[in-house]
Amino acid sequence: MKKYKKIIIGIMIAVIIPIAAYTAGPLFFDVTVDEPIPEITSTITTTEGVTTSTIPEPQLLASGQFVGVNDGIHNAEGQAKVLQLVDGKQILRLEDFKATNGPDLYVYLATDSTAQEYVSLGELKANIGNQNYEIPQGTDLSKYHTALVWCKEFSVLFGSAKIT
């Protein structure tokens, strides 16, 4: 009987340690990114043959502040901005962003902070810094007006920003 107990404990340890390392490991490492706002150059050629290039500023459509869960493990802070670029594309820009790290973090635009109805903008690029996420064409920003940092694996909110 003791032999089987040792085998079972050995198997449990062999399974639990890798799972714990996978899920808790990212909590101890920060990843930083500093993406610039995408620039699109507009070129104008006059009838005299003079060519000028300008870099127009993107238009700010909406913004909001992240409010973290602040439960000691899950948190996000910084600003979320929806920008429209000169070419018509829209991006969600996270500025002065900082979140606790975790496994399987994604950026969503959602109807509320429960992530029941959302548009995924992709995996979180880094838990610290300025970063851009392209918003799919046709996304209704009057409906999807909340930016979320969401742990997909465990269905846990890290923080949300109401974008108005």
C-alpha atoms as a printed R data frame, in Angstrom:
    type eleno elety resid chain resno       x      y       z
1   ATOM     1    CA   MET     A     1   0.000  0.000   0.000
2   ATOM     2    CA   LYS     A     2   2.845  2.404   0.851
3   ATOM     3    CA   LYS     A     3   4.431  1.737  -2.531
4   ATOM     4    CA   TYR     A     4   1.242  2.823  -4.354
5   ATOM     5    CA   LYS     A     5   0.984  5.946  -2.199
6   ATOM     6    CA   LYS     A     6   4.497  6.981  -3.195
7   ATOM     7    CA   ILE     A     7   3.749  6.376  -6.881
8   ATOM     8    CA   ILE     A     8   0.536  8.411  -6.702
9   ATOM     9    CA   ILE     A     9   2.303 11.264  -4.884
10  ATOM    10    CA   GLY     A    10   5.121 11.131  -7.446
11  ATOM    11    CA   ILE     A    11   2.652 11.361 -10.341
12  ATOM    12    CA   MET     A    12   0.792 14.230  -8.657
13  ATOM    13    CA   ILE     A    13   4.035 16.163  -8.169
14  ATOM    14    CA   ALA     A    14   5.076 15.474 -11.763
15  ATOM    15    CA   VAL     A    15   1.792 16.961 -12.959
16  ATOM    16    CA   ILE     A    16   1.265 19.801 -10.471
17  ATOM    17    CA   ILE     A    17   4.742 21.391 -10.644
18  ATOM    18    CA   PRO     A    18   4.746 21.965 -14.437
19  ATOM    19    CA   ILE     A    19   1.180 23.311 -14.345
20  ATOM    20    CA   ALA     A    20   2.034 25.670 -11.474
21  ATOM    21    CA   ALA     A    21   5.197 26.836 -13.246
22  ATOM    22    CA   TYR     A    22   3.255 27.500 -16.462
23  ATOM    23    CA   THR     A    23   0.461 29.457 -14.801
24  ATOM    24    CA   ALA     A    24   2.471 31.353 -12.168
25  ATOM    25    CA   GLY     A    25   5.717 31.843 -14.134
26  ATOM    26    CA   PRO     A    26   4.582 34.880 -16.147
27  ATOM    27    CA   LEU     A    27   3.649 36.664 -12.925
28  ATOM    28    CA   PHE     A    28   7.338 37.107 -12.134
29  ATOM    29    CA   PHE     A    29   8.506 38.541 -15.480
30  ATOM    30    CA   ASP     A    30   7.615 41.913 -16.963
31  ATOM    31    CA   VAL     A    31   7.584 42.413 -20.718
32  ATOM    32    CA   THR     A    32   7.847 45.981 -22.027
33  ATOM    33    CA   VAL     A    33   6.994 47.417 -25.448
34  ATOM    34    CA   ASP     A    34   6.970 50.995 -26.747
35  ATOM    35    CA   GLU     A    35   5.215 51.100 -30.105
36  ATOM    36    CA   PRO     A    36   4.860 54.477 -31.815
37  ATOM    37    CA   ILE     A    37   1.524 55.619 -33.187
38  ATOM    38    CA   PRO     A    38   1.451 54.390 -36.804
39  ATOM    39    CA   GLU     A    39   2.344 57.178 -39.223
40  ATOM    40    CA   ILE     A    40   0.916 57.425 -42.687
41  ATOM    41    CA   THR     A    41   2.588 59.842 -45.059
42  ATOM    42    CA   SER     A    42   0.431 61.837 -47.407
43  ATOM    43    CA   THR     A    43   2.211 62.965 -50.604
44  ATOM    44    CA   ILE     A    44   0.963 65.835 -52.723
45  ATOM    45    CA   THR     A    45   2.406 66.772 -56.124
46  ATOM    46    CA   THR     A    46   1.451 70.171 -57.515
47  ATOM    47    CA   THR     A    47   1.113 71.117 -61.177
48  ATOM    48    CA   GLU     A    48   4.540 72.778 -60.878
49  ATOM    49    CA   GLY     A    49   6.043 69.384 -60.027
50  ATOM    50    CA   VAL     A    50   6.652 70.216 -56.350
51  ATOM    51    CA   THR     A    51   6.143 67.220 -54.072
52  ATOM    52    CA   THR     A    52   5.420 67.653 -50.396
53  ATOM    53    CA   SER     A    53   4.922 65.012 -47.755
54  ATOM    54    CA   THR     A    54   2.940 65.475 -44.597
55  ATOM    55    CA   ILE     A    55   2.233 63.227 -41.681
56  ATOM    56    CA   PRO     A    56  -1.254 64.135 -40.469
57  ATOM    57    CA   GLU     A    57  -2.152 63.431 -36.857
58  ATOM    58    CA   PRO     A    58  -4.559 60.567 -36.198
59  ATOM    59    CA   GLN     A    59  -7.973 61.595 -34.929
60  ATOM    60    CA   LEU     A    60  -8.883 60.741 -31.328
61  ATOM    61    CA   LEU     A    61 -12.355 59.156 -31.416
62  ATOM    62    CA   ALA     A    62 -12.694 58.089 -27.772
63  ATOM    63    CA   SER     A    63 -10.655 57.377 -24.666
64  ATOM    64    CA   GLY     A    64 -10.875 56.031 -21.133
65  ATOM    65    CA   GLN     A    65  -8.816 55.046 -18.097
66  ATOM    66    CA   PHE     A    66  -8.180 51.424 -17.150
67  ATOM    67    CA   VAL     A    67  -9.579 50.349 -13.813
68  ATOM    68    CA   GLY     A    68  -7.931 47.231 -12.474
69  ATOM    69    CA   VAL     A    69  -9.511 44.445 -10.508
70  ATOM    70    CA   ASN     A    70  -6.964 45.173  -7.738
71  ATOM    71    CA   ASP     A    71  -7.398 41.854  -5.989
72  ATOM    72    CA   GLY     A    72  -3.663 41.538  -5.362
73  ATOM    73    CA   ILE     A    73  -3.123 39.337  -8.424
74  ATOM    74    CA   HIS     A    74  -5.017 40.920 -11.338
75  ATOM    75    CA   ASN     A    75  -4.570 44.585 -12.211
76  ATOM    76    CA   ALA     A    76  -4.342 46.937 -15.193
77  ATOM    77    CA   GLU     A    77  -3.861 50.693 -15.371
78  ATOM    78    CA   GLY     A    78  -3.192 53.294 -18.031
79  ATOM    79    CA   GLN     A    79  -5.149 54.898 -20.825
80  ATOM    80    CA   ALA     A    80  -7.067 53.331 -23.721
81  ATOM    81    CA   LYS     A    81  -7.538 55.461 -26.842
82  ATOM    82    CA   VAL     A    82  -9.397 54.760 -30.063
83  ATOM    83    CA   LEU     A    83  -7.568 56.527 -32.892
84  ATOM    84    CA   GLN     A    84  -8.570 56.839 -36.528
85  ATOM    85    CA   LEU     A    85  -5.620 56.943 -38.878
86  ATOM    86    CA   VAL     A    86  -5.532 58.973 -42.079
87  ATOM    87    CA   ASP     A    87  -6.125 55.834 -44.159
88  ATOM    88    CA   GLY     A    88  -9.383 55.191 -42.259
89  ATOM    89    CA   LYS     A    89  -8.106 52.319 -40.114
90  ATOM    90    CA   GLN     A    90  -8.882 52.447 -36.418
91  ATOM    91    CA   ILE     A    91  -6.597 51.317 -33.626
92  ATOM    92    CA   LEU     A    92  -6.934 50.800 -29.919
93  ATOM    93    CA   ARG     A    93  -3.860 52.343 -28.330
94  ATOM    94    CA   LEU     A    94  -2.838 51.512 -24.779
95  ATOM    95    CA   GLU     A    95  -0.690 54.322 -23.336
96  ATOM    96    CA   ASP     A    96   1.255 54.423 -20.077
97  ATOM    97    CA   PHE     A    97  -0.094 50.914 -19.697
98  ATOM    98    CA   LYS     A    98   0.895 48.609 -16.880
99  ATOM    99    CA   ALA     A    99  -0.696 45.313 -15.872
100 ATOM   100    CA   THR     A   100   0.241 42.401 -13.713
101 ATOM   101    CA   ASN     A   101   1.422 39.667 -15.999
102 ATOM   102    CA   GLY     A   102  -0.420 36.423 -16.427
103 ATOM   103    CA   PRO     A   103  -0.918 33.546 -18.811
104 ATOM   104    CA   ASP     A   104  -2.957 33.849 -21.992
105 ATOM   105    CA   LEU     A   105  -3.794 37.593 -21.756
106 ATOM   106    CA   TYR     A   106  -5.857 39.115 -24.571
107 ATOM   107    CA   VAL     A   107  -7.144 42.573 -25.483
108 ATOM   108    CA   TYR     A   108 -10.872 42.732 -26.175
109 ATOM   109    CA   LEU     A   109 -13.379 45.395 -27.096
110 ATOM   110    CA   ALA     A   110 -16.529 44.341 -25.290
111 ATOM   111    CA   THR     A   111 -20.044 45.434 -24.442
112 ATOM   112    CA   ASP     A   112 -19.173 45.325 -20.714
113 ATOM   113    CA   SER     A   113 -16.528 43.956 -18.344
114 ATOM   114    CA   THR     A   114 -17.851 40.365 -18.345
115 ATOM   115    CA   ALA     A   115 -16.507 39.461 -21.821
116 ATOM   116    CA   GLN     A   116 -19.774 37.781 -22.773
117 ATOM   117    CA   GLU     A   117 -19.899 39.708 -26.047
118 ATOM   118    CA   TYR     A   118 -16.594 40.948 -27.442
119 ATOM   119    CA   VAL     A   119 -14.277 41.489 -30.397
120 ATOM   120    CA   SER     A   120 -10.785 40.069 -29.849
121 ATOM   121    CA   LEU     A   121  -7.952 42.383 -30.884
122 ATOM   122    CA   GLY     A   122  -5.312 39.750 -30.174
123 ATOM   123    CA   GLU     A   123  -2.896 38.714 -27.493
124 ATOM   124    CA   LEU     A   124  -1.560 41.377 -25.139
125 ATOM   125    CA   LYS     A   125   1.852 42.295 -26.576
126 ATOM   126    CA   ALA     A   126   3.415 43.264 -23.245
127 ATOM   127    CA   ASN     A   127   2.269 43.964 -19.726
128 ATOM   128    CA   ILE     A   128   4.047 47.343 -19.699
129 ATOM   129    CA   GLY     A   129   4.215 50.126 -22.264
130 ATOM   130    CA   ASN     A   130   2.544 51.784 -25.235
131 ATOM   131    CA   GLN     A   131   0.982 49.410 -27.752
132 ATOM   132    CA   ASN     A   132  -1.407 49.414 -30.720
133 ATOM   133    CA   TYR     A   133  -4.144 46.971 -31.725
134 ATOM   134    CA   GLU     A   134  -5.957 47.228 -35.046
135 ATOM   135    CA   ILE     A   135  -9.721 47.318 -34.693
136 ATOM   136    CA   PRO     A   136 -11.436 45.152 -37.333
137 ATOM   137    CA   GLN     A   137 -13.252 47.168 -39.963
138 ATOM   138    CA   GLY     A   138 -16.971 47.458 -39.246
139 ATOM   139    CA   THR     A   139 -16.655 47.142 -35.458
140 ATOM   140    CA   ASP     A   140 -19.491 49.124 -33.855
141 ATOM   141    CA   LEU     A   141 -17.733 51.258 -31.235
142 ATOM   142    CA   SER     A   142 -21.070 52.414 -29.805
143 ATOM   143    CA   LYS     A   143 -21.722 48.758 -28.890
144 ATOM   144    CA   TYR     A   144 -18.161 47.598 -28.095
145 ATOM   145    CA   HIS     A   145 -17.198 50.523 -25.874
146 ATOM   146    CA   THR     A   146 -15.171 48.774 -23.165
147 ATOM   147    CA   ALA     A   147 -11.527 47.734 -23.528
148 ATOM   148    CA   LEU     A   148 -10.607 44.635 -21.530
149 ATOM   149    CA   VAL     A   149  -7.410 42.867 -20.581
150 ATOM   150    CA   TRP     A   150  -8.695 39.317 -20.183
151 ATOM   151    CA   CYS     A   151  -7.093 36.009 -19.248
152 ATOM   152    CA   LYS     A   152  -8.622 33.668 -21.789
153 ATOM   153    CA   GLU     A   153  -7.408 30.468 -20.135
154 ATOM   154    CA   PHE     A   154  -9.045 31.155 -16.756
155 ATOM   155    CA   SER     A   155 -11.782 33.634 -17.841
156 ATOM   156    CA   VAL     A   156 -10.476 36.329 -15.507
157 ATOM   157    CA   LEU     A   157 -10.599 40.096 -15.931
158 ATOM   158    CA   PHE     A   158  -7.396 42.003 -15.211
159 ATOM   159    CA   GLY     A   159  -8.772 45.470 -15.989
160 ATOM   160    CA   SER     A   160 -11.245 47.425 -18.067
161 ATOM   161    CA   ALA     A   161 -11.541 50.901 -19.587
162 ATOM   162    CA   LYS     A   162 -14.892 52.446 -20.508
163 ATOM   163    CA   ILE     A   163 -14.162 54.226 -23.789
164 ATOM   164    CA   THR     A   164 -16.258 57.327 -24.423
